[in-house]
Amino acid sequence: MDIVTKAGINEAKTKEIKREPFKFNPKEIDKRFNKVTAYLTKRRGLNADLVQMLHTRA
């Protein structure tokens, strides 16, 4: 903080960034679910039945 004060910077300028709210689209999940299933079962070692059950509940 001393460095900032000694440099003569007393105020900070802020800039507001507008962001769109997140919109959940379940159809997008279905498009990529085969890749997700492969990753979770082959790379992470999860049971395929568990992954499928959790997907159908989403």
C-alpha positions in Angstrom: 0.0 0.0 0.0 2.9 2.3 0.7 4.1 2.0 -2.9 0.7 3.1 -4.2 0.5 6.0 -1.7 4.0 7.2 -2.5 3.3 7.0 -6.2 0.6 9.6 -5.8 -2.2 7.4 -6.6 -5.0 8.3 -4.2 -8.1 7.1 -6.1 -9.0 4.0 -8.0 -11.3 4.2 -11.0 -13.8 1.4 -11.4 -15.5 0.3 -14.5 -18.8 -1.6 -14.5 -18.9 -4.6 -16.7 -22.3 -5.7 -17.9 -22.7 -9.5 -18.1 -25.6 -11.5 -19.4 -27.2 -13.8 -16.8 -26.4 -17.5 -17.3 -29.2 -19.3 -19.2 -29.4 -23.1 -18.7 -30.2 -25.0 -21.8 -30.7 -28.8 -21.1 -30.5 -29.5 -24.9 -26.8 -28.5 -24.8 -26.1 -31.1 -22.2 -27.5 -33.9 -24.3 -25.4 -32.9 -27.3 -22.1 -33.5 -25.4 -23.2 -36.2 -23.0 -21.4 -39.0 -24.9 -18.1 -37.2 -24.4 -18.9 -36.5 -20.8 -19.8 -40.2 -20.1 -16.6 -41.4 -21.8 -14.5 -38.9 -19.7 -16.2 -39.8 -16.4 -16.1 -43.6 -16.9 -12.8 -44.1 -18.7 -10.6 -41.3 -17.3 -12.2 -40.7 -13.9 -13.2 -44.3 -13.2 -16.9 -43.7 -12.3 -19.4 -46.4 -12.8 -21.3 -46.0 -16.1 -24.7 -46.8 -14.4 -24.1 -44.1 -11.8 -23.3 -41.5 -14.5 -26.4 -42.5 -16.5 -28.6 -42.4 -13.4 -27.4 -38.9 -12.4 -27.8 -37.7 -16.0 -31.4 -38.8 -16.2 -32.2 -37.0 -12.9 -30.8 -33.7 -14.1 
